[in-house]
C-alpha positions as protocol buffer text, in pm:
chain_id: "A"
residue {
  index: 1
  type: MET
  ca { x: -1832 y: 272 z: 754 }
}
residue {
  index: 2
  type: SER
  ca { x: -2013 y: 588 z: 634 }
}
residue {
  index: 3
  type: ALA
  ca { x: -2183 y: 590 z: 352 }
}
residue {
  index: 4
  type: ASN
  ca { x: -2047 y: 899 z: 286 }
}
residue {
  index: 5
  type: LYS
  ca { x: -1759 y: 872 z: -76 }
}
residue {
  index: 6
  type: ALA
  ca { x: -1492 y: 1045 z: 37 }
}
residue {
  index: 7
  type: VAL
  ca { x: -1310 y: 1027 z: -285 }
}
residue {
  index: 8
  type: LYS
  ca { x: -1443 y: 929 z: -600 }
}
residue {
  index: 9
  type: VAL
  ca { x: -1292 y: 907 z: -975 }
}
residue {
  index: 10
  type: ASN
  ca { x: -1358 y: 850 z: -1274 }
}
residue {
  index: 11
  type: MET
  ca { x: -1164 y: 808 z: -1621 }
}
residue {
  index: 12
  type: LEU
  ca { x: -836 y: 892 z: -1410 }
}
residue {
  index: 13
  type: GLU
  ca { x: -606 y: 942 z: -1643 }
}
residue {
  index: 14
  type: LYS
  ca { x: -262 y: 1116 z: -1686 }
}
residue {
  index: 15
  type: ARG
  ca { x: 114 y: 1034 z: -1965 }
}
residue {
  index: 16
  type: PHE
  ca { x: 357 y: 1190 z: -1960 }
}
residue {
  index: 17
  type: GLY
  ca { x: 434 y: 1236 z: -2288 }
}
residue {
  index: 18
  type: ASN
  ca { x: 365 y: 897 z: -2486 }
}
residue {
  index: 19
  type: PHE
  ca { x: 412 y: 728 z: -2146 }
}
residue {
  index: 20
  type: VAL
  ca { x: 108 y: 635 z: -1957 }
}
residue {
  index: 21
  type: ALA
  ca { x: 157 y: 653 z: -1573 }
}
residue {
  index: 22
  type: VAL
  ca { x: -203 y: 589 z: -1462 }
}
residue {
  index: 23
  type: ASN
  ca { x: -469 y: 428 z: -1722 }
}
residue {
  index: 24
  type: ARG
  ca { x: -823 y: 553 z: -1731 }
}
residue {
  index: 25
  type: ILE
  ca { x: -910 y: 391 z: -1301 }
}
residue {
  index: 26
  type: ASN
  ca { x: -1300 y: 389 z: -1179 }
}
residue {
  index: 27
  type: PHE
  ca { x: -1238 y: 321 z: -823 }
}
residue {
  index: 28
  type: GLU
  ca { x: -1476 y: 510 z: -497 }
}
residue {
  index: 29
  type: VAL
  ca { x: -1372 y: 498 z: -76 }
}
residue {
  index: 30
  type: ASN
  ca { x: -1587 y: 535 z: 152 }
}
residue {
  index: 31
  type: GLY
  ca { x: -1565 y: 783 z: 424 }
}
residue {
  index: 32
  type: GLY
  ca { x: -1396 y: 606 z: 765 }
}
residue {
  index: 33
  type: GLU
  ca { x: -1251 y: 290 z: 549 }
}
residue {
  index: 34
  type: ILE
  ca { x: -922 y: 260 z: 549 }
}
residue {
  index: 35
  type: PHE
  ca { x: -828 y: 259 z: 111 }
}
residue {
  index: 36
  type: GLY
  ca { x: -515 y: 81 z: 35 }
}
residue {
  index: 37
  type: PHE
  ca { x: -361 y: 165 z: -304 }
}
residue {
  index: 38
  type: LEU
  ca { x: -94 y: -175 z: -316 }
}
residue {
  index: 39
  type: GLY
  ca { x: 127 y: -266 z: -583 }
}
residue {
  index: 40
  type: PRO
  ca { x: 506 y: -281 z: -685 }
}
residue {
  index: 41
  type: ASN
  ca { x: 706 y: 29 z: -739 }
}
residue {
  index: 42
  type: GLY
  ca { x: 636 y: 264 z: -1049 }
}
residue {
  index: 43
  type: ALA
  ca { x: 318 y: 82 z: -1071 }
}
residue {
  index: 44
  type: GLY
  ca { x: 97 y: 433 z: -1073 }
}
residue {
  index: 45
  type: LYS
  ca { x: 36 y: 471 z: -701 }
}
residue {
  index: 46
  type: SER
  ca { x: 213 y: 772 z: -656 }
}
residue {
  index: 47
  type: THR
  ca { x: 91 y: 929 z: -953 }
}
residue {
  index: 48
  type: THR
  ca { x: -190 y: 882 z: -818 }
}
residue {
  index: 49
  type: ILE
  ca { x: -231 y: 1033 z: -472 }
}
residue {
  index: 50
  type: ARG
  ca { x: -80 y: 1367 z: -610 }
}
residue {
  index: 51
  type: MET
  ca { x: -368 y: 1404 z: -886 }
}
residue {
  index: 52
  type: LEU
  ca { x: -612 y: 1328 z: -599 }
}
residue {
  index: 53
  type: CYS
  ca { x: -399 y: 1550 z: -374 }
}
residue {
  index: 54
  type: GLY
  ca { x: -370 y: 1864 z: -602 }
}
residue {
  index: 55
  type: ILE
  ca { x: -32 y: 1774 z: -667 }
}
residue {
  index: 56
  type: LEU
  ca { x: -26 y: 1728 z: -1052 }
}
residue {
  index: 57
  type: SER
  ca { x: -301 y: 1748 z: -1276 }
}
residue {
  index: 58
  type: PRO
  ca { x: -477 y: 1479 z: -1477 }
}
residue {
  index: 59
  type: THR
  ca { x: -427 y: 1440 z: -1835 }
}
residue {
  index: 60
  type: SER
  ca { x: -807 y: 1341 z: -1892 }
}
residue {
  index: 61
  type: GLY
  ca { x: -1084 y: 1199 z: -1666 }
}
residue {
  index: 62
  type: SER
  ca { x: -1296 y: 1337 z: -1283 }
}
residue {
  index: 63
  type: GLY
  ca { x: -1283 y: 1295 z: -980 }
}
residue {
  index: 64
  type: THR
  ca { x: -1404 y: 1432 z: -623 }
}
residue {
  index: 65
  type: VAL
  ca { x: -1179 y: 1467 z: -256 }
}
residue {
  index: 66
  type: GLY
  ca { x: -1381 y: 1532 z: 35 }
}
residue {
  index: 67
  type: GLY
  ca { x: -1693 y: 1731 z: -239 }
}
residue {
  index: 68
  type: PHE
  ca { x: -1389 y: 1896 z: -400 }
}
residue {
  index: 69
  type: ASP
  ca { x: -1325 y: 1867 z: -786 }
}
residue {
  index: 70
  type: ILE
  ca { x: -959 y: 1713 z: -815 }
}
residue {
  index: 71
  type: ILE
  ca { x: -941 y: 2015 z: -1158 }
}
residue {
  index: 72
  type: LYS
  ca { x: -1074 y: 2287 z: -1031 }
}
residue {
  index: 73
  type: GLU
  ca { x: -1081 y: 2318 z: -679 }
}
residue {
  index: 74
  type: GLN
  ca { x: -673 y: 2208 z: -573 }
}
residue {
  index: 75
  type: GLU
  ca { x: -639 y: 2419 z: -360 }
}
residue {
  index: 76
  type: ARG
  ca { x: -935 y: 2296 z: -107 }
}
residue {
  index: 77
  type: ILE
  ca { x: -830 y: 1968 z: -158 }
}
residue {
  index: 78
  type: LYS
  ca { x: -492 y: 2075 z: 24 }
}
residue {
  index: 79
  type: GLN
  ca { x: -684 y: 2276 z: 265 }
}
residue {
  index: 80
  type: ASN
  ca { x: -902 y: 2031 z: 355 }
}
residue {
  index: 81
  type: ILE
  ca { x: -655 y: 1667 z: 356 }
}
residue {
  index: 82
  type: GLY
  ca { x: -411 y: 1538 z: 552 }
}
residue {
  index: 83
  type: TYR
  ca { x: -96 y: 1434 z: 367 }
}
residue {
  index: 84
  type: MET
  ca { x: 196 y: 1183 z: 447 }
}
residue {
  index: 85
  type: SER
  ca { x: 481 y: 1166 z: 122 }
}
residue {
  index: 86
  type: GLN
  ca { x: 697 y: 885 z: 68 }
}
residue {
  index: 87
  type: LYS
  ca { x: 1059 y: 1135 z: 178 }
}
residue {
  index: 88
  type: PHE
  ca { x: 1075 y: 1203 z: 460 }
}
residue {
  index: 89
  type: SER
  ca { x: 951 y: 1556 z: 478 }
}
residue {
  index: 90
  type: LEU
  ca { x: 986 y: 1729 z: 818 }
}
residue {
  index: 91
  type: TYR
  ca { x: 1309 y: 2021 z: 913 }
}
residue {
  index: 92
  type: GLU
  ca { x: 1577 y: 1771 z: 1069 }
}
residue {
  index: 93
  type: ASP
  ca { x: 1794 y: 2050 z: 1233 }
}
residue {
  index: 94
  type: LEU
  ca { x: 1441 y: 2235 z: 1372 }
}
residue {
  index: 95
  type: THR
  ca { x: 1346 y: 2045 z: 1696 }
}
residue {
  index: 96
  type: VAL
  ca { x: 1009 y: 1838 z: 1766 }
}
residue {
  index: 97
  type: GLU
  ca { x: 835 y: 2099 z: 1882 }
}
residue {
  index: 98
  type: GLU
  ca { x: 920 y: 2373 z: 1626 }
}
residue {
  index: 99
  type: ASN
  ca { x: 838 y: 2106 z: 1343 }
}
residue {
  index: 100
  type: ILE
  ca { x: 517 y: 2142 z: 1496 }
}
residue {
  index: 101
  type: ASN
  ca { x: 428 y: 2516 z: 1535 }
}
residue {
  index: 102
  type: PHE
  ca { x: 550 y: 2539 z: 1241 }
}
residue {
  index: 103
  type: TYR
  ca { x: 300 y: 2370 z: 1057 }
}
residue {
  index: 104
  type: GLY
  ca { x: 48 y: 2453 z: 1244 }
}
residue {
  index: 105
  type: GLY
  ca { x: 125 y: 2859 z: 1086 }
}
residue {
  index: 106
  type: ILE
  ca { x: 66 y: 2664 z: 784 }
}
residue {
  index: 107
  type: TYR
  ca { x: -271 y: 2528 z: 871 }
}
residue {
  index: 108
  type: ARG
  ca { x: -350 y: 2813 z: 1027 }
}
residue {
  index: 109
  type: ILE
  ca { x: -432 y: 2647 z: 1350 }
}
residue {
  index: 110
  type: PRO
  ca { x: -685 y: 2954 z: 1591 }
}
residue {
  index: 111
  type: PRO
  ca { x: -389 y: 3058 z: 1792 }
}
residue {
  index: 112
  type: GLN
  ca { x: -591 y: 2903 z: 2141 }
}
residue {
  index: 113
  type: LYS
  ca { x: -602 y: 2561 z: 1988 }
}
residue {
  index: 114
  type: LYS
  ca { x: -201 y: 2561 z: 1851 }
}
residue {
  index: 115
  type: LYS
  ca { x: -148 y: 2428 z: 2208 }
}
residue {
  index: 116
  type: GLU
  ca { x: -376 y: 2189 z: 2185 }
}
residue {
  index: 117
  type: ARG
  ca { x: -295 y: 2042 z: 1896 }
}
residue {
  index: 118
  type: LYS
  ca { x: 122 y: 2013 z: 1977 }
}
residue {
  index: 119
  type: GLU
  ca { x: 4 y: 1825 z: 2282 }
}
residue {
  index: 120
  type: TRP
  ca { x: -211 y: 1616 z: 2072 }
}
residue {
  index: 121
  type: VAL
  ca { x: 17 y: 1498 z: 1839 }
}
residue {
  index: 122
  type: ILE
  ca { x: 336 y: 1515 z: 2125 }
}
residue {
  index: 123
  type: ASN
  ca { x: 96 y: 1255 z: 2272 }
}
residue {
  index: 124
  type: MET
  ca { x: -9 y: 1072 z: 1995 }
}
residue {
  index: 125
  type: ALA
  ca { x: 349 y: 1017 z: 1873 }
}
residue {
  index: 126
  type: GLY
  ca { x: 442 y: 904 z: 2165 }
}
residue {
  index: 127
  type: LEU
  ca { x: 748 y: 1199 z: 2147 }
}
residue {
  index: 128
  type: ASN
  ca { x: 732 y: 1319 z: 2513 }
}
residue {
  index: 129
  type: GLU
  ca { x: 1144 y: 1268 z: 2571 }
}
residue {
  index: 130
  type: SER
  ca { x: 1233 y: 1370 z: 2247 }
}
residue {
  index: 131
  type: ARG
  ca { x: 1007 y: 1719 z: 2185 }
}
residue {
  index: 132
  type: SER
  ca { x: 1271 y: 1910 z: 2264 }
}
residue {
  index: 133
  type: SER
  ca { x: 1569 y: 1711 z: 2028 }
}
residue {
  index: 134
  type: ARG
  ca { x: 1610 y: 1735 z: 1737 }
}
residue {
  index: 135
  type: THR
  ca { x: 1467 y: 1608 z: 1441 }
}
residue {
  index: 136
  type: SER
  ca { x: 1790 y: 1487 z: 1294 }
}
residue {
  index: 137
  type: THR
  ca { x: 1842 y: 1294 z: 1602 }
}
residue {
  index: 138
  type: LEU
  ca { x: 1490 y: 1057 z: 1548 }
}
residue {
  index: 139
  type: SER
  ca { x: 1490 y: 686 z: 1399 }
}
residue {
  index: 140
  type: GLY
  ca { x: 1297 y: 664 z: 1111 }
}
residue {
  index: 141
  type: GLY
  ca { x: 1002 y: 500 z: 1304 }
}
residue {
  index: 142
  type: TRP
  ca { x: 994 y: 802 z: 1540 }
}
residue {
  index: 143
  type: LYS
  ca { x: 1041 y: 1048 z: 1221 }
}
residue {
  index: 144
  type: GLN
  ca { x: 771 y: 866 z: 1032 }
}
residue {
  index: 145
  type: ARG
  ca { x: 497 y: 919 z: 1361 }
}
residue {
  index: 146
  type: LEU
  ca { x: 603 y: 1290 z: 1358 }
}
residue {
  index: 147
  type: ALA
  ca { x: 593 y: 1355 z: 991 }
}
residue {
  index: 148
  type: LEU
  ca { x: 245 y: 1155 z: 1040 }
}
residue {
  index: 149
  type: GLY
  ca { x: 137 y: 1424 z: 1329 }
}
residue {
  index: 150
  type: CYS
  ca { x: 231 y: 1671 z: 1122 }
}
residue {
  index: 151
  type: ALA
  ca { x: -10 y: 1608 z: 829 }
}
residue {
  index: 152
  type: ILE
  ca { x: -267 y: 1610 z: 1042 }
}
residue {
  index: 153
  type: LEU
  ca { x: -262 y: 1876 z: 1277 }
}
residue {
  index: 154
  type: HIS
  ca { x: -538 y: 2031 z: 1156 }
}
residue {
  index: 155
  type: GLU
  ca { x: -713 y: 1766 z: 1260 }
}
residue {
  index: 156
  type: PRO
  ca { x: -884 y: 1633 z: 839 }
}
residue {
  index: 157
  type: ARG
  ca { x: -1138 y: 1430 z: 763 }
}
residue {
  index: 158
  type: ILE
  ca { x: -939 y: 1251 z: 483 }
}
residue {
  index: 159
  type: ILE
  ca { x: -543 y: 1143 z: 481 }
}
residue {
  index: 160
  type: PHE
  ca { x: -325 y: 1037 z: 248 }
}
residue {
  index: 161
  type: LEU
  ca { x: -47 y: 808 z: 324 }
}
residue {
  index: 162
  type: ASP
  ca { x: 229 y: 775 z: 36 }
}
residue {
  index: 163
  type: GLU
  ca { x: 450 y: 490 z: 87 }
}
residue {
  index: 164
  type: PRO
  ca { x: 449 y: 573 z: 466 }
}
residue {
  index: 165
  type: THR
  ca { x: 669 y: 287 z: 612 }
}
residue {
  index: 166
  type: SER
  ca { x: 895 y: 261 z: 376 }
}
residue {
  index: 167
  type: GLY
  ca { x: 1264 y: 157 z: 534 }
}
residue {
  index: 168
  type: VAL
  ca { x: 1162 y: 162 z: 827 }
}
residue {
  index: 169
  type: ASP
  ca { x: 1202 y: -96 z: 1073 }
}
residue {
  index: 170
  type: PRO
  ca { x: 872 y: -415 z: 1188 }
}
residue {
  index: 171
  type: ILE
  ca { x: 830 y: -308 z: 1526 }
}
residue {
  index: 172
  type: SER
  ca { x: 764 y: 37 z: 1325 }
}
residue {
  index: 173
  type: ARG
  ca { x: 598 y: -43 z: 1091 }
}
residue {
  index: 174
  type: ARG
  ca { x: 321 y: -270 z: 1327 }
}
residue {
  index: 175
  type: ASN
  ca { x: 304 y: 128 z: 1552 }
}
residue {
  index: 176
  type: PHE
  ca { x: 257 y: 309 z: 1235 }
}
residue {
  index: 177
  type: TRP
  ca { x: -25 y: 105 z: 1187 }
}
residue {
  index: 178
  type: LYS
  ca { x: -189 y: 19 z: 1491 }
}
residue {
  index: 179
  type: LEU
  ca { x: -180 y: 410 z: 1491 }
}
residue {
  index: 180
  type: ILE
  ca { x: -406 y: 443 z: 1146 }
}
residue {
  index: 181
  type: LYS
  ca { x: -704 y: 197 z: 1231 }
}
residue {
  index: 182
  type: GLU
  ca { x: -703 y: 421 z: 1602 }
}
residue {
  index: 183
  type: MET
  ca { x: -754 y: 742 z: 1336 }
}
residue {
  index: 184
  type: ALA
  ca { x: -985 y: 526 z: 1094 }
}
residue {
  index: 185
  type: GLY
  ca { x: -1209 y: 489 z: 1441 }
}
residue {
  index: 186
  type: MET
  ca { x: -1217 y: 822 z: 1529 }
}
residue {
  index: 187
  type: GLY
  ca { x: -1431 y: 804 z: 1155 }
}
residue {
  index: 188
  type: VAL
  ca { x: -1087 y: 915 z: 990 }
}
residue {
  index: 189
  type: THR
  ca { x: -1059 y: 795 z: 554 }
}
residue {
  index: 190
  type: VAL
  ca { x: -708 y: 649 z: 556 }
}
residue {
  index: 191
  type: PHE
  ca { x: -608 y: 615 z: 212 }
}
residue {
  index: 192
  type: VAL
  ca { x: -310 y: 438 z: 193 }
}
residue {
  index: 193
  type: THR
  ca { x: 14 y: 322 z: -105 }
}
residue {
  index: 194
  type: THR
  ca { x: 193 y: 18 z: -3 }
}
residue {
  index: 195
  type: HIS
  ca { x: 399 y: -256 z: -167 }
}
residue {
  index: 196
  type: TYR
  ca { x: 413 y: -418 z: 126 }
}
residue {
  index: 197
  type: MET
  ca { x: 161 y: -705 z: 91 }
}
residue {
  index: 198
  type: ASP
  ca { x: 155 y: -805 z: 464 }
}
residue {
  index: 199
  type: GLU
  ca { x: 79 y: -458 z: 537 }
}
residue {
  index: 200
  type: ALA
  ca { x: -251 y: -456 z: 304 }
}
residue {
  index: 201
  type: GLU
  ca { x: -425 y: -700 z: 511 }
}
residue {
  index: 202
  type: ASN
  ca { x: -446 y: -384 z: 752 }
}
residue {
  index: 203
  type: CYS
  ca { x: -699 y: -224 z: 447 }
}
residue {
  index: 204
  type: ASN
  ca { x: -1118 y: -265 z: 459 }
}
residue {
  index: 205
  type: ARG
  ca { x: -1100 y: -260 z: 106 }
}
residue {
  index: 206
  type: ILE
  ca { x: -784 y: -270 z: -172 }
}
residue {
  index: 207
  type: ALA
  ca { x: -722 y: -184 z: -483 }
}
residue {
  index: 208
  type: LEU
  ca { x: -427 y: -405 z: -645 }
}
residue {
  index: 209
  type: ILE
  ca { x: -215 y: -161 z: -927 }
}
residue {
  index: 210
  type: TYR
  ca { x: -16 y: -251 z: -1204 }
}
residue {
  index: 211
  type: LYS
  ca { x: 97 y: -3 z: -1442 }
}
residue {
  index: 212
  type: GLY
  ca { x: -164 y: 188 z: -1450 }
}
residue {
  index: 213
  type: ASP
  ca { x: -402 y: 20 z: -1456 }
}
residue {
  index: 214
  type: ILE
  ca { x: -631 y: -145 z: -1154 }
}
residue {
  index: 215
  type: ILE
  ca { x: -644 y: -555 z: -1230 }
}
residue {
  index: 216
  type: ALA
  ca { x: -877 y: -632 z: -860 }
}
residue {
  index: 217
  type: LEU
  ca { x: -1072 y: -423 z: -609 }
}
residue {
  index: 218
  type: GLY
  ca { x: -1187 y: -567 z: -356 }
}
residue {
  index: 219
  type: THR
  ca { x: -1147 y: -704 z: 52 }
}
residue {
  index: 220
  type: PRO
  ca { x: -792 y: -900 z: 122 }
}
residue {
  index: 221
  type: HIS
  ca { x: -1073 y: -1187 z: 198 }
}
residue {
  index: 222
  type: GLU
  ca { x: -1243 y: -1065 z: -182 }
}
residue {
  index: 223
  type: LEU
  ca { x: -915 y: -1037 z: -290 }
}
residue {
  index: 224
  type: LYS
  ca { x: -843 y: -1396 z: -204 }
}
residue {
  index: 225
  type: THR
  ca { x: -1090 y: -1590 z: -240 }
}
residue {
  index: 226
  type: LYS
  ca { x: -1310 y: -1445 z: -504 }
}
residue {
  index: 227
  type: PHE
  ca { x: -988 y: -1355 z: -739 }
}
residue {
  index: 228
  type: MET
  ca { x: -737 y: -1597 z: -734 }
}
residue {
  index: 229
  type: LYS
  ca { x: -872 y: -1882 z: -993 }
}
residue {
  index: 230
  type: GLU
  ca { x: -576 y: -2111 z: -938 }
}
residue {
  index: 231
  type: ASP
  ca { x: -512 y: -2297 z: -595 }
}
residue {
  index: 232
  type: VAL
  ca { x: -181 y: -2274 z: -423 }
}
residue {
  index: 233
  type: LEU
  ca { x: 70 y: -2524 z: -254 }
}
residue {
  index: 234
  type: GLU
  ca { x: 281 y: -2492 z: -57 }
}
residue {
  index: 235
  type: VAL
  ca { x: 598 y: -2698 z: -45 }
}
residue {
  index: 236
  type: SER
  ca { x: 838 y: -2786 z: 200 }
}
residue {
  index: 237
  type: VAL
  ca { x: 1138 y: -2908 z: 74 }
}
residue {
  index: 238
  type: PRO
  ca { x: 1583 y: -2898 z: 156 }
}
residue {
  index: 239
  type: ASN
  ca { x: 1715 y: -2598 z: -34 }
}
residue {
  index: 240
  type: PRO
  ca { x: 1357 y: -2467 z: -126 }
}
residue {
  index: 241
  type: GLU
  ca { x: 1566 y: -2183 z: -332 }
}
residue {
  index: 242
  type: GLU
  ca { x: 1753 y: -2440 z: -608 }
}
residue {
  index: 243
  type: TRP
  ca { x: 1404 y: -2525 z: -719 }
}
residue {
  index: 244
  type: ILE
  ca { x: 1241 y: -2225 z: -823 }
}
residue {
  index: 245
  type: GLU
  ca { x: 1371 y: -2289 z: -1118 }
}
residue {
  index: 246
  type: ARG
  ca { x: 1293 y: -2670 z: -1212 }
}
residue {
  index: 247
  type: LEU
  ca { x: 951 y: -2623 z: -1142 }
}
residue {
  index: 248
  type: ALA
  ca { x: 907 y: -2344 z: -1328 }
}
residue {
  index: 249
  type: GLN
  ca { x: 956 y: -2519 z: -1583 }
}
residue {
  index: 250
  type: SER
  ca { x: 576 y: -2748 z: -1508 }
}
residue {
  index: 251
  type: ASP
  ca { x: 262 y: -2779 z: -1787 }
}
residue {
  index: 252
  type: VAL
  ca { x: 137 y: -2863 z: -1406 }
}
residue {
  index: 253
  type: ILE
  ca { x: 318 y: -2554 z: -1210 }
}
residue {
  index: 254
  type: LYS
  ca { x: 174 y: -2212 z: -1373 }
}
residue {
  index: 255
  type: GLU
  ca { x: 388 y: -1983 z: -1124 }
}
residue {
  index: 256
  type: THR
  ca { x: 681 y: -2087 z: -824 }
}
residue {
  index: 257
  type: ALA
  ca { x: 805 y: -1814 z: -546 }
}
residue {
  index: 258
  type: LEU
  ca { x: 990 y: -1890 z: -184 }
}
residue {
  index: 259
  type: PHE
  ca { x: 770 y: -1767 z: 129 }
}
residue {
  index: 260
  type: GLY
  ca { x: 1058 y: -1773 z: 409 }
}
residue {
  index: 261
  type: THR
  ca { x: 1184 y: -2131 z: 392 }
}
residue {
  index: 262
  type: VAL
  ca { x: 940 y: -2346 z: 198 }
}
residue {
  index: 263
  type: LEU
  ca { x: 741 y: -2241 z: -167 }
}
residue {
  index: 264
  type: HIS
  ca { x: 441 y: -2123 z: -256 }
}
residue {
  index: 265
  type: ALA
  ca { x: 336 y: -2309 z: -572 }
}
residue {
  index: 266
  type: ILE
  ca { x: 27 y: -2218 z: -786 }
}
residue {
  index: 267
  type: ALA
  ca { x: -141 y: -2493 z: -1050 }
}
residue {
  index: 268
  type: GLU
  ca { x: -522 y: -2479 z: -1149 }
}
residue {
  index: 269
  type: ASP
  ca { x: -535 y: -2902 z: -1110 }
}
residue {
  index: 270
  type: THR
  ca { x: -338 y: -2926 z: -759 }
}
residue {
  index: 271
  type: GLN
  ca { x: -442 y: -3277 z: -751 }
}
residue {
  index: 272
  type: LYS
  ca { x: -208 y: -3289 z: -1120 }
}
residue {
  index: 273
  type: ALA
  ca { x: 30 y: -3060 z: -935 }
}
residue {
  index: 274
  type: ALA
  ca { x: 74 y: -3268 z: -565 }
}
residue {
  index: 275
  type: VAL
  ca { x: 164 y: -3587 z: -768 }
}
residue {
  index: 276
  type: PHE
  ca { x: 439 y: -3419 z: -1000 }
}
residue {
  index: 277
  type: LEU
  ca { x: 578 y: -3272 z: -672 }
}
residue {
  index: 278
  type: ARG
  ca { x: 608 y: -3629 z: -528 }
}
residue {
  index: 279
  type: ASP
  ca { x: 705 y: -3775 z: -851 }
}
residue {
  index: 280
  type: LEU
  ca { x: 976 y: -3558 z: -836 }
}
residue {
  index: 281
  type: PHE
  ca { x: 1118 y: -3526 z: -528 }
}
residue {
  index: 282
  type: ASP
  ca { x: 1096 y: -3920 z: -494 }
}
residue {
  index: 283
  type: LYS
  ca { x: 1303 y: -3917 z: -824 }
}
residue {
  index: 284
  type: LYS
  ca { x: 1554 y: -3742 z: -712 }
}
residue {
  index: 285
  type: LYS
  ca { x: 1534 y: -3892 z: -366 }
}
residue {
  index: 286
  type: ILE
  ca { x: 1387 y: -3654 z: -162 }
}
residue {
  index: 287
  type: LYS
  ca { x: 1222 y: -3784 z: 141 }
}
residue {
  index: 288
  type: ASP
  ca { x: 1189 y: -3439 z: 345 }
}
residue {
  index: 289
  type: TYR
  ca { x: 877 y: -3292 z: 222 }
}
residue {
  index: 290
  type: THR
  ca { x: 583 y: -3247 z: 256 }
}
residue {
  index: 291
  type: ILE
  ca { x: 327 y: -3052 z: 20 }
}
residue {
  index: 292
  type: GLN
  ca { x: -42 y: -2874 z: 90 }
}
residue {
  index: 293
  type: LYS
  ca { x: -291 y: -2712 z: 0 }
}
residue {
  index: 294
  type: ILE
  ca { x: -339 y: -2333 z: 131 }
}
residue {
  index: 295
  type: GLN
  ca { x: -523 y: -1994 z: 109 }
}
residue {
  index: 296
  type: PRO
  ca { x: -353 y: -1838 z: -100 }
}
residue {
  index: 297
  type: SER
  ca { x: -185 y: -1475 z: 49 }
}
residue {
  index: 298
  type: LEU
  ca { x: -241 y: -1117 z: -126 }
}
residue {
  index: 299
  type: GLU
  ca { x: 102 y: -1175 z: -223 }
}
residue {
  index: 300
  type: ASP
  ca { x: 2 y: -1495 z: -489 }
}
residue {
  index: 301
  type: VAL
  ca { x: -293 y: -1327 z: -555 }
}
residue {
  index: 302
  type: PHE
  ca { x: -82 y: -1071 z: -693 }
}
residue {
  index: 303
  type: VAL
  ca { x: 158 y: -1261 z: -897 }
}
residue {
  index: 304
  type: SER
  ca { x: -108 y: -1460 z: -1053 }
}
residue {
  index: 305
  type: LEU
  ca { x: -310 y: -1176 z: -1179 }
}
residue {
  index: 306
  type: ILE
  ca { x: 30 y: -962 z: -1259 }
}
residue {
  index: 307
  type: GLU
  ca { x: 65 y: -1310 z: -1473 }
}
residue {
  index: 308
  type: ALA
  ca { x: -263 y: -1289 z: -1602 }
}
residue {
  index: 309
  type: TYR
  ca { x: -235 y: -947 z: -1713 }
}
residue {
  index: 310
  type: ASP
  ca { x: 112 y: -971 z: -1911 }
}
residue {
  index: 311
  type: LYS
  ca { x: -53 y: -1294 z: -2051 }
}
residue {
  index: 312
  type: VAL
  ca { x: -327 y: -1095 z: -2260 }
}
residue {
  index: 313
  type: GLY
  ca { x: -117 y: -838 z: -2345 }
}
residue {
  index: 314
  type: ASN
  ca { x: -199 y: -534 z: -2123 }
}
residue {
  index: 315
  type: SER
  ca { x: 154 y: -455 z: -2089 }
}
residue {
  index: 316
  type: ASN
  ca { x: 169 y: -256 z: -2397 }
}
residue {
  index: 317
  type: GLY
  ca { x: -115 y: -105 z: -2431 }
}
residue {
  index: 318
  type: SER
  ca { x: -181 y: 70 z: -2105 }
}
residue {
  index: 319
  type: ARG
  ca { x: 176 y: 236 z: -2103 }
}
residue {
  index: 320
  type: LYS
  ca { x: 205 y: 376 z: -2417 }
}
residue {
  index: 321
  type: SER
  ca { x: -8 y: 577 z: -2675 }
}
């Protein structure tokens, strides 16, 4: 990972009237890393990325992208980054090649290089057989690959991907992330927003954002080991969804969530929690159950941090003035 800073943000804030969408946040992104911005819908992810891309002007604070000021040099930023929005932004009535040609003109790629870059994008995206097809006929996953190709047609060193895999199938998501890792391997800085916890595991570092505030920042391992103060019990029990509300009423279990066919129970004292669970299941004559302590997932961490955030009463102060 390069020592240079691709993105720097200091006390960045965005207000819409009295509503605070982004609340004086601070972070830096290293050159060549995959930096994840993780949070639920409405947390402030897209607003932040639009300020960094020169699309929105901050209300206050400062920042640089690729060394350019996000307030004074917005046009320079746009010329030197790649940006892929969460809404598909290509022209569906044009063919794959026509879309690439169009963006080649937008980015003012020299004629002698335009053909070479077009072929690179088509090969990178695996669209050789579809190069003459109308974009509207492509599946969601192939459209996303084409959109990524067009976003990096001019070889930017920093790319911003806003919910890039929203609405595509799991296989397409996995293939898309393979492309992202390949680009990062070539030294490209990738800033990606997502609300998929499993995707965030692919990032070198992650900022967790909630209600406009960054509530944690670190590597996936750091988030799961340093920021998670409670332990997690994995509980396998028949009809697990029926137990969520019952367990939530316990004093020893702070939070319960369904993960596939098992429950994750967050507790400060796992021994007390395990005893409580065994007693409860025995009273209900439940025999087929297992309880084991596990390493928390990113979702466990996020749930725990959100609960702690809301408990201290920040939810009102960070969103309205």
